[in-house]
mmCIF file of C-alpha atoms in Angstrom:
data_model
loop_
_atom_site.group_PDB
_atom_site.id
_atom_site.type_symbol
_atom_site.label_atom_id
_atom_site.label_comp_id
_atom_site.label_asym_id
_atom_site.label_seq_id
_atom_site.Cartn_x
_atom_site.Cartn_y
_atom_site.Cartn_z
ATOM 1 C CA MET A 1 -9.388 -38.614 1.432
ATOM 2 C CA ALA A 2 -8.686 -36.535 4.573
ATOM 3 C CA ALA A 3 -4.888 -36.568 3.760
ATOM 4 C CA LEU A 4 -5.601 -35.405 0.166
ATOM 5 C CA ILE A 5 -7.766 -32.507 1.377
ATOM 6 C CA SER A 6 -5.087 -31.575 3.995
ATOM 7 C CA GLU A 7 -2.357 -31.526 1.298
ATOM 8 C CA ASN A 8 -4.468 -29.481 -1.070
ATOM 9 C CA PHE A 9 -5.246 -27.031 1.745
ATOM 10 C CA LYS A 10 -1.537 -26.723 2.538
ATOM 11 C CA PHE A 11 -0.744 -26.112 -1.136
ATOM 12 C CA VAL A 12 -3.490 -23.394 -1.410
ATOM 13 C CA ALA A 13 -2.219 -21.752 1.826
ATOM 14 C CA LEU A 14 1.403 -21.740 0.557
ATOM 15 C CA PHE A 15 0.220 -20.257 -2.712
ATOM 16 C CA PHE A 16 -1.609 -17.349 -1.052
ATOM 17 C CA LYS A 17 1.253 -16.941 1.367
ATOM 18 C CA SER A 18 3.725 -16.544 -1.499
ATOM 19 C CA LYS A 19 1.398 -14.110 -3.299
ATOM 20 C CA ASP A 20 0.346 -12.139 -0.156
ATOM 21 C CA VAL A 21 1.491 -8.738 -1.556
ATOM 22 C CA MET A 22 -0.300 -9.246 -4.824
ATOM 23 C CA ILE A 23 -3.465 -10.443 -3.051
ATOM 24 C CA PHE A 24 -3.316 -7.493 -0.591
ATOM 25 C CA ASN A 25 -2.949 -4.971 -3.399
ATOM 26 C CA GLY A 26 -5.826 -6.707 -5.220
ATOM 27 C CA LEU A 27 -8.068 -6.469 -2.208
ATOM 28 C CA ILE A 28 -7.140 -2.737 -1.739
ATOM 29 C CA GLY A 29 -8.011 -2.167 -5.445
ATOM 30 C CA LEU A 30 -11.384 -3.988 -5.177
ATOM 31 C CA GLY A 31 -12.221 -2.049 -2.024
ATOM 32 C CA THR A 32 -11.363 1.211 -3.671
ATOM 33 C CA VAL A 33 -13.489 0.355 -6.686
ATOM 34 C CA ALA A 34 -16.495 -0.465 -4.461
ATOM 35 C CA SER A 35 -16.001 2.786 -2.464
ATOM 36 C CA GLN A 36 -15.805 4.893 -5.661
ATOM 37 C CA THR A 37 -18.843 3.233 -7.103
ATOM 38 C CA ALA A 38 -20.831 3.772 -3.950
ATOM 39 C CA TYR A 39 -19.717 7.377 -3.834
ATOM 40 C CA ASN A 40 -20.817 8.038 -7.345
ATOM 41 C CA ILE A 41 -24.133 6.464 -6.795
ATOM 42 C CA PHE A 42 -25.095 7.869 -3.339
ATOM 43 C CA ALA A 43 -22.982 11.022 -2.746
ATOM 44 C CA PHE A 44 -21.812 12.598 -5.956
ATOM 45 C CA ASN A 45 -23.979 15.652 -6.729
ATOM 46 C CA CYS A 46 -22.516 18.284 -9.115
ATOM 47 C CA PRO A 47 -23.491 21.758 -8.096
ATOM 48 C CA CYS A 48 -23.903 22.825 -11.777
ATOM 49 C CA ALA A 49 -22.764 26.393 -11.107
ATOM 50 C CA PRO A 50 -19.870 28.347 -12.619
ATOM 51 C CA GLN A 51 -16.550 28.168 -10.688
ATOM 52 C CA LYS A 52 -18.038 25.550 -8.287
ATOM 53 C CA ASN A 53 -18.104 22.780 -10.871
ATOM 54 C CA TYR A 54 -14.382 22.820 -11.407
ATOM 55 C CA LEU A 55 -13.579 22.753 -7.673
ATOM 56 C CA TYR A 56 -16.125 20.101 -6.900
ATOM 57 C CA GLY A 57 -14.966 17.891 -9.752
ATOM 58 C CA LEU A 58 -11.293 18.130 -8.838
ATOM 59 C CA ALA A 59 -12.078 17.521 -5.245
ATOM 60 C CA ALA A 60 -14.135 14.437 -6.047
ATOM 61 C CA ILE A 61 -11.110 12.986 -7.937
ATOM 62 C CA GLY A 62 -8.116 14.285 -5.975
ATOM 63 C CA VAL A 63 -9.132 14.631 -2.243
ATOM 64 C CA PRO A 64 -10.126 10.916 -1.724
ATOM 65 C CA ALA A 65 -7.027 9.882 -3.561
ATOM 66 C CA LEU A 66 -4.836 12.117 -1.350
ATOM 67 C CA ALA A 67 -6.552 10.675 1.750
ATOM 68 C CA PHE A 68 -5.968 7.095 0.605
ATOM 69 C CA PHE A 69 -2.302 7.913 -0.108
ATOM 70 C CA VAL A 70 -1.771 9.332 3.433
ATOM 71 C CA ILE A 71 -3.512 6.427 5.100
ATOM 72 C CA GLY A 72 -1.491 3.988 3.032
ATOM 73 C CA VAL A 73 1.828 5.679 4.084
ATOM 74 C CA MET A 74 0.663 5.733 7.710
ATOM 75 C CA LEU A 75 -0.311 2.106 7.857
ATOM 76 C CA ASN A 76 2.914 0.880 6.223
ATOM 77 C CA ARG A 77 5.336 -0.353 8.913
ATOM 78 C CA ASN A 78 8.277 0.540 6.739
ATOM 79 C CA THR A 79 7.388 4.210 7.224
ATOM 80 C CA TRP A 80 7.936 3.956 10.928
ATOM 81 C CA ASP A 81 11.046 1.836 10.331
ATOM 82 C CA VAL A 82 12.476 4.820 8.431
ATOM 83 C CA VAL A 83 11.355 7.276 11.216
ATOM 84 C CA SER A 84 12.965 5.109 13.906
ATOM 85 C CA GLU A 85 16.135 4.773 11.831
ATOM 86 C CA CYS A 86 16.492 8.486 11.447
ATOM 87 C CA ARG A 87 15.687 9.090 15.124
ATOM 88 C CA THR A 88 18.107 6.511 16.569
ATOM 89 C CA ARG A 89 20.959 6.506 14.008
ATOM 90 C CA LYS A 90 20.383 9.677 12.019
ATOM 91 C CA CYS A 91 20.091 7.486 8.867
ATOM 92 C CA ARG A 92 23.837 6.800 9.022
ATOM 93 C CA LYS A 93 23.392 3.137 7.995
ATOM 94 C CA LEU A 94 20.739 3.908 5.416
ATOM 95 C CA SER A 95 22.475 3.541 2.060
ATOM 96 C CA LEU A 96 21.191 4.765 -1.228
ATOM 97 C CA SER A 97 20.068 1.372 -2.425
ATOM 98 C CA ALA A 98 18.328 0.645 0.898
ATOM 99 C CA ALA A 99 16.570 4.074 0.827
ATOM 100 C CA PHE A 100 15.347 3.422 -2.772
ATOM 101 C CA ALA A 101 14.070 -0.012 -1.795
ATOM 102 C CA LEU A 102 12.291 1.328 1.253
ATOM 103 C CA LEU A 103 10.735 4.226 -0.517
ATOM 104 C CA GLY A 104 9.664 1.950 -3.354
ATOM 105 C CA SER A 105 8.037 -0.388 -0.819
ATOM 106 C CA ILE A 106 6.243 2.455 0.975
ATOM 107 C CA LEU A 107 5.094 4.321 -2.114
ATOM 108 C CA GLY A 108 4.293 1.080 -4.008
ATOM 109 C CA ARG A 109 1.705 0.003 -1.397
ATOM 110 C CA ALA A 110 0.498 3.548 -0.755
ATOM 111 C CA ILE A 111 -0.377 4.515 -4.370
ATOM 112 C CA VAL A 112 -2.465 1.430 -5.201
ATOM 113 C CA ALA A 113 -5.734 2.957 -3.763
ATOM 114 C CA PRO A 114 -5.131 6.550 -4.940
ATOM 115 C CA ILE A 115 -4.382 5.503 -8.508
ATOM 116 C CA THR A 116 -7.388 3.081 -8.500
ATOM 117 C CA TRP A 117 -9.731 5.825 -7.325
ATOM 118 C CA SER A 118 -8.417 8.297 -9.815
ATOM 119 C CA VAL A 119 -8.557 5.934 -12.805
ATOM 120 C CA ILE A 120 -12.086 4.670 -11.939
ATOM 121 C CA SER A 121 -13.194 8.279 -11.568
ATOM 122 C CA LEU A 122 -11.761 9.180 -14.994
ATOM 123 C CA LEU A 123 -13.137 6.053 -16.671
ATOM 124 C CA ARG A 124 -16.625 6.691 -15.269
ATOM 125 C CA GLY A 125 -16.379 10.385 -16.293
ATOM 126 C CA GLU A 126 -18.950 11.970 -14.050
ATOM 127 C CA ALA A 127 -16.449 14.031 -12.042
ATOM 128 C CA TYR A 128 -14.520 15.125 -15.108
ATOM 129 C CA VAL A 129 -17.691 16.194 -16.935
ATOM 130 C CA CYS A 130 -18.725 18.177 -13.807
ATOM 131 C CA ALA A 131 -15.338 19.816 -13.618
ATOM 132 C CA VAL A 132 -14.667 20.969 -17.137
ATOM 133 C CA SER A 133 -18.186 21.346 -18.599
ATOM 134 C CA GLU A 134 -18.135 25.178 -18.028
ATOM 135 C CA PHE A 135 -14.913 25.413 -20.157
ATOM 136 C CA VAL A 136 -16.366 23.776 -23.262
ATOM 137 C CA ASP A 137 -16.007 26.071 -26.238
ATOM 138 C CA PRO A 138 -19.467 26.679 -27.919
ATOM 139 C CA SER A 139 -17.755 27.272 -31.186
ATOM 140 C CA SER A 140 -16.822 23.577 -31.304
ATOM 141 C CA LEU A 141 -20.486 22.690 -31.436
ATOM 142 C CA ASP A 142 -22.390 22.923 -34.630
ATOM 143 C CA HIS A 143 -25.186 25.591 -34.704
ATOM 144 C CA PHE A 144 -24.931 26.323 -31.046
ATOM 145 C CA PRO A 145 -27.444 29.008 -30.181
ATOM 146 C CA PRO A 146 -25.845 32.339 -29.153
ATOM 147 C CA THR A 147 -26.089 33.439 -25.573
ATOM 148 C CA THR A 148 -24.570 36.142 -23.392
ATOM 149 C CA ASN A 149 -23.966 33.909 -20.423
ATOM 150 C CA ILE A 150 -22.001 30.959 -21.794
ATOM 151 C CA PRO A 151 -20.274 29.710 -18.566
ATOM 152 C CA GLU A 152 -23.481 29.503 -16.629
ATOM 153 C CA VAL A 153 -25.230 27.610 -19.427
ATOM 154 C CA MET A 154 -22.379 25.241 -19.872
ATOM 155 C CA ALA A 155 -22.124 24.545 -16.127
ATOM 156 C CA LYS A 156 -25.678 23.340 -16.090
ATOM 157 C CA PHE A 157 -25.124 20.571 -18.695
ATOM 158 C CA PRO A 158 -23.994 17.873 -16.106
ATOM 159 C CA CYS A 159 -27.376 18.246 -14.388
ATOM 160 C CA LYS A 160 -29.297 18.498 -17.741
ATOM 161 C CA ASP A 161 -30.953 21.619 -16.264
ATOM 162 C CA VAL A 162 -30.507 23.859 -19.335
ATOM 163 C CA PRO A 163 -32.996 25.965 -21.303
ATOM 164 C CA ALA A 164 -34.897 24.138 -24.101
ATOM 165 C CA PRO A 165 -32.809 25.640 -27.004
ATOM 166 C CA PHE A 166 -29.617 23.940 -25.549
ATOM 167 C CA MET A 167 -31.127 20.631 -24.527
ATOM 168 C CA ASN A 168 -30.155 18.841 -27.810
ATOM 169 C CA TYR A 169 -26.476 19.561 -27.087
ATOM 170 C CA SER A 170 -26.507 17.721 -23.693
ATOM 171 C CA LYS A 171 -25.593 14.281 -25.026
ATOM 172 C CA VAL A 172 -23.004 15.718 -27.486
ATOM 173 C CA ILE A 173 -21.117 17.623 -24.691
ATOM 174 C CA GLU A 174 -21.411 14.709 -22.333
ATOM 175 C CA ARG A 175 -20.036 12.215 -24.940
ATOM 176 C CA GLN A 176 -17.175 14.579 -25.803
ATOM 177 C CA LEU A 177 -16.110 15.158 -22.219
ATOM 178 C CA LYS A 178 -16.424 11.438 -21.379
ATOM 179 C CA TYR A 179 -14.151 10.661 -24.297
ATOM 180 C CA GLU A 180 -11.553 12.985 -22.911
ATOM 181 C CA SER A 181 -11.948 11.628 -19.370
ATOM 182 C CA GLN A 182 -11.634 7.992 -20.455
ATOM 183 C CA LEU A 183 -8.687 8.730 -22.711
ATOM 184 C CA LEU A 184 -6.958 10.449 -19.791
ATOM 185 C CA GLY A 185 -7.746 7.523 -17.524
ATOM 186 C CA TRP A 186 -6.207 4.920 -19.934
ATOM 187 C CA LEU A 187 -3.115 7.167 -20.308
ATOM 188 C CA VAL A 188 -2.748 7.061 -16.568
ATOM 189 C CA VAL A 189 -3.066 3.288 -16.569
ATOM 190 C CA GLY A 190 -0.473 2.908 -19.260
ATOM 191 C CA THR A 191 1.909 5.359 -17.673
ATOM 192 C CA VAL A 192 1.733 3.769 -14.217
ATOM 193 C CA SER A 193 2.138 0.287 -15.683
ATOM 194 C CA LEU A 194 5.220 1.316 -17.662
ATOM 195 C CA ALA A 195 6.782 3.101 -14.639
ATOM 196 C CA ALA A 196 6.139 0.098 -12.391
ATOM 197 C CA PHE A 197 7.832 -2.203 -14.881
ATOM 198 C CA LEU A 198 10.834 0.084 -15.261
ATOM 199 C CA LEU A 199 11.158 0.526 -11.443
ATOM 200 C CA LEU A 200 11.046 -3.178 -11.044
ATOM 201 C CA CYS A 201 13.766 -3.691 -13.657
ATOM 202 C CA MET A 202 15.840 -1.012 -12.021
ATOM 203 C CA LYS A 203 15.440 -2.688 -8.631
ATOM 204 C CA HIS A 204 16.720 -6.064 -9.868
ATOM 205 C CA CYS A 205 19.496 -4.559 -11.882
ATOM 206 C CA CYS A 206 20.781 -2.530 -8.990
ATOM 207 C CA SER A 207 20.475 -5.268 -6.382
ATOM 208 C CA THR A 208 23.713 -6.848 -5.198
ATOM 209 C CA LEU A 209 21.730 -10.189 -4.675
ATOM 210 C CA GLY A 210 20.773 -12.759 -7.232
ATOM 211 C CA TYR A 211 17.174 -13.779 -7.820
ATOM 212 C CA GLN A 212 17.406 -16.867 -5.522
ATOM 213 C CA GLN A 213 19.176 -14.907 -2.915
ATOM 214 C CA GLU A 214 16.512 -12.167 -2.901
ATOM 215 C CA ALA A 215 13.814 -14.908 -2.643
ATOM 216 C CA TYR A 216 15.702 -16.429 0.328
ATOM 217 C CA TRP A 217 16.170 -12.981 1.925
ATOM 218 C CA THR A 218 12.494 -12.309 1.526
ATOM 219 C CA GLN A 219 11.527 -15.627 3.187
ATOM 220 C CA TYR A 220 14.012 -14.954 5.972
ATOM 221 C CA ARG A 221 12.560 -11.540 6.744
ATOM 222 C CA SER A 222 9.044 -12.834 6.718
ATOM 223 C CA ASN A 223 9.843 -15.750 9.033
ATOM 224 C CA GLU A 224 11.880 -13.547 11.323
ATOM 225 C CA GLN A 225 9.136 -10.950 11.685
ATOM 226 C CA ALA A 226 6.450 -13.630 12.344
ATOM 227 C CA LEU A 227 8.673 -15.329 15.001
ATOM 228 C CA PHE A 228 9.528 -11.989 16.519
ATOM 229 C CA GLN A 229 5.924 -10.999 16.841
ATOM 230 C CA ARG A 230 4.842 -14.358 18.415
ATOM 231 C CA THR A 231 7.802 -14.256 20.795
ATOM 232 C CA ALA A 232 7.249 -10.701 21.789
ATOM 233 C CA GLU A 233 3.645 -11.484 22.526
ATOM 234 C CA VAL A 234 4.659 -14.362 24.836
ATOM 235 C CA HIS A 235 7.427 -12.267 26.475
ATOM 236 C CA ALA A 236 5.000 -9.364 27.198
ATOM 237 C CA LYS A 237 2.374 -11.785 28.473
ATOM 238 C CA TYR A 238 4.937 -13.431 30.826
ATOM 239 C CA HIS A 239 5.890 -10.042 32.412
ATOM 240 C CA ALA A 240 2.272 -8.980 32.558
ATOM 241 C CA ALA A 241 1.434 -12.240 34.390
ATOM 242 C CA GLU A 242 4.304 -11.769 36.817
ATOM 243 C CA CYS A 243 3.109 -8.170 37.653
ATOM 244 C CA VAL A 244 -0.504 -9.359 38.202
ATOM 245 C CA ARG A 245 0.715 -12.289 40.366
ATOM 246 C CA ASN A 246 2.806 -9.917 42.572
ATOM 247 C CA PHE A 247 -0.242 -7.718 43.014
ATOM 248 C CA PHE A 248 -2.981 -10.277 43.562
ATOM 249 C CA GLY A 249 -0.953 -13.278 44.655
ATOM 250 C CA PHE A 250 -2.208 -15.287 41.608
ATOM 251 C CA VAL A 251 -3.015 -14.979 37.976
ATOM 252 C CA ALA A 252 -5.794 -16.525 35.992
ATOM 253 C CA LEU A 253 -4.427 -18.146 32.845
ATOM 254 C CA GLU A 254 -5.793 -20.420 30.215
ATOM 255 C CA ASN A 255 -4.328 -23.862 29.915
ATOM 256 C CA GLN A 256 -2.491 -23.017 26.703
ATOM 257 C CA GLU A 257 -1.142 -19.748 28.250
ATOM 258 C CA LYS A 258 0.170 -21.758 31.212
ATOM 259 C CA GLN A 259 1.953 -24.189 28.811
ATOM 260 C CA ASP A 260 3.436 -21.249 26.843
ATOM 261 C CA LEU A 261 4.729 -19.512 29.983
ATOM 262 C CA GLU A 262 6.136 -22.669 31.435
ATOM 263 C CA ASP A 263 8.358 -22.953 28.375
ATOM 264 C CA CYS A 264 9.875 -19.580 29.105
ATOM 265 C CA LYS A 265 12.742 -20.964 31.274
ATOM 266 C CA GLU A 266 15.467 -18.663 29.946
ATOM 267 C CA ILE A 267 13.458 -15.540 29.428
ATOM 268 C CA LYS A 268 15.261 -12.162 29.730
ATOM 269 C CA SER A 269 13.675 -10.154 32.598
ATOM 270 C CA ILE A 270 14.883 -6.833 31.149
ATOM 271 C CA ILE A 271 15.936 -6.047 27.545
ATOM 272 C CA PRO A 272 18.424 -3.130 27.477
ATOM 273 C CA ARG A 273 17.505 -0.130 25.393
ATOM 274 C CA LEU A 274 20.726 -0.599 23.383
ATOM 275 C CA GLU A 275 19.436 -3.990 22.217
ATOM 276 C CA TRP A 276 16.113 -2.480 21.215
ATOM 277 C CA ASN A 277 17.834 0.233 19.241
ATOM 278 C CA ARG A 278 19.876 -2.392 17.399
ATOM 279 C CA ILE A 279 16.691 -3.954 15.912
ATOM 280 C CA THR A 280 14.661 -0.645 15.612
ATOM 281 C CA GLY A 281 14.615 1.022 12.230
ATOM 282 C CA VAL A 282 15.728 -0.177 8.806
ATOM 283 C CA TYR A 283 16.189 -3.838 8.407
ATOM 284 C CA MET A 284 17.831 -3.744 4.937
ATOM 285 C CA TYR A 285 21.251 -3.875 6.496
ATOM 286 C CA ARG A 286 21.574 -5.124 10.006
ATOM 287 C CA GLU A 287 24.178 -7.161 11.925
ATOM 288 C CA ILE A 288 23.165 -10.571 13.113
ATOM 289 C CA ASP A 289 25.696 -12.388 15.262
ATOM 290 C CA GLU A 290 28.125 -9.590 14.268
ATOM 291 C CA THR A 291 27.904 -10.569 10.571
ATOM 292 C CA PRO A 292 25.948 -8.374 8.195
ATOM 293 C CA VAL A 293 23.041 -10.025 6.418
ATOM 294 C CA TYR A 294 24.341 -9.134 2.933
ATOM 295 C CA SER A 295 27.772 -10.676 3.773
ATOM 296 C CA ARG A 296 26.048 -13.914 4.853
ATOM 297 C CA LEU A 297 24.108 -14.014 1.521
ATOM 298 C CA ASN A 298 27.255 -13.252 -0.460
ATOM 299 C CA LYS A 299 28.978 -16.164 1.378
ATOM 300 C CA TRP A 300 26.065 -18.324 0.406
ATOM 301 C CA ASP A 301 26.565 -17.178 -3.214
ATOM 302 C CA MET A 302 30.238 -18.229 -3.033
ATOM 303 C CA TYR A 303 29.280 -21.602 -1.524
ATOM 304 C CA THR A 304 26.841 -22.291 -4.410
ATOM 305 C CA LYS A 305 29.458 -21.305 -6.983
ATOM 306 C CA GLU A 306 32.055 -23.622 -5.416
ATOM 307 C CA ASN A 307 29.727 -26.575 -5.131
ATOM 308 C CA ASP A 308 28.035 -25.992 -8.464
ATOM 309 C CA CYS A 309 24.666 -25.837 -6.720
#
């Protein structure tokens, strides 16, 4: 029974590991939906004044989306890979295909939250109703009472704070504007979905690697990054322990840390800056053992063809 549970747990862990990007984007989307819903319930408050409604409504839709986009770009490590590549090698090794893949990776992650926020805002409709209510044409409404101050009256409809003769038109205007808002929201969803599909097709069509090779390359990069992070942590801890030992004469380590540091028999005391620069920046095309990664994968392709694998 325990072995069965262990095998099932491993299967679930492997499944989630293989879908980590999809799950991460899904969690970002759910978090954005929750944030947008909480904002509409607790913080959204249309000013219901001419010229203020439009700015407030646009800000409620656009400013959080822009903030989410900037944060998404900042938190993506590929952004800083590109910055490091341009700083150390002036982007000389950054080919057009690599640049396209990197920008796609950065923007693909960064736009999930902004698009989710904008779409949910449009589908709910409150911000759009607030933004454009003052621009509704009274002539499109049947038997609308004449008034000399149309923008001011129209701007008050989102708050339902209008004079009695205009109260009957509140639901009609709200229904019309929500129709426009939701239609625009679904158009955004359709456009983004189609653009994502076309970009994905373009990525696979322009890639020099086959599908299996790309899967192998993705696994290689993931494993290399995980191993690098763990090894760098132990390497840094080793040198930190040496410095503390030299200062105090001893160092307080946990048993597991002692075991990890005892295994560091051939550790490099100093890593030259040139070696750091070789692994700093873009990883799409990098030499490993003097052989480019793409060359290795192409050799693997030739091997599979020769051996009918």
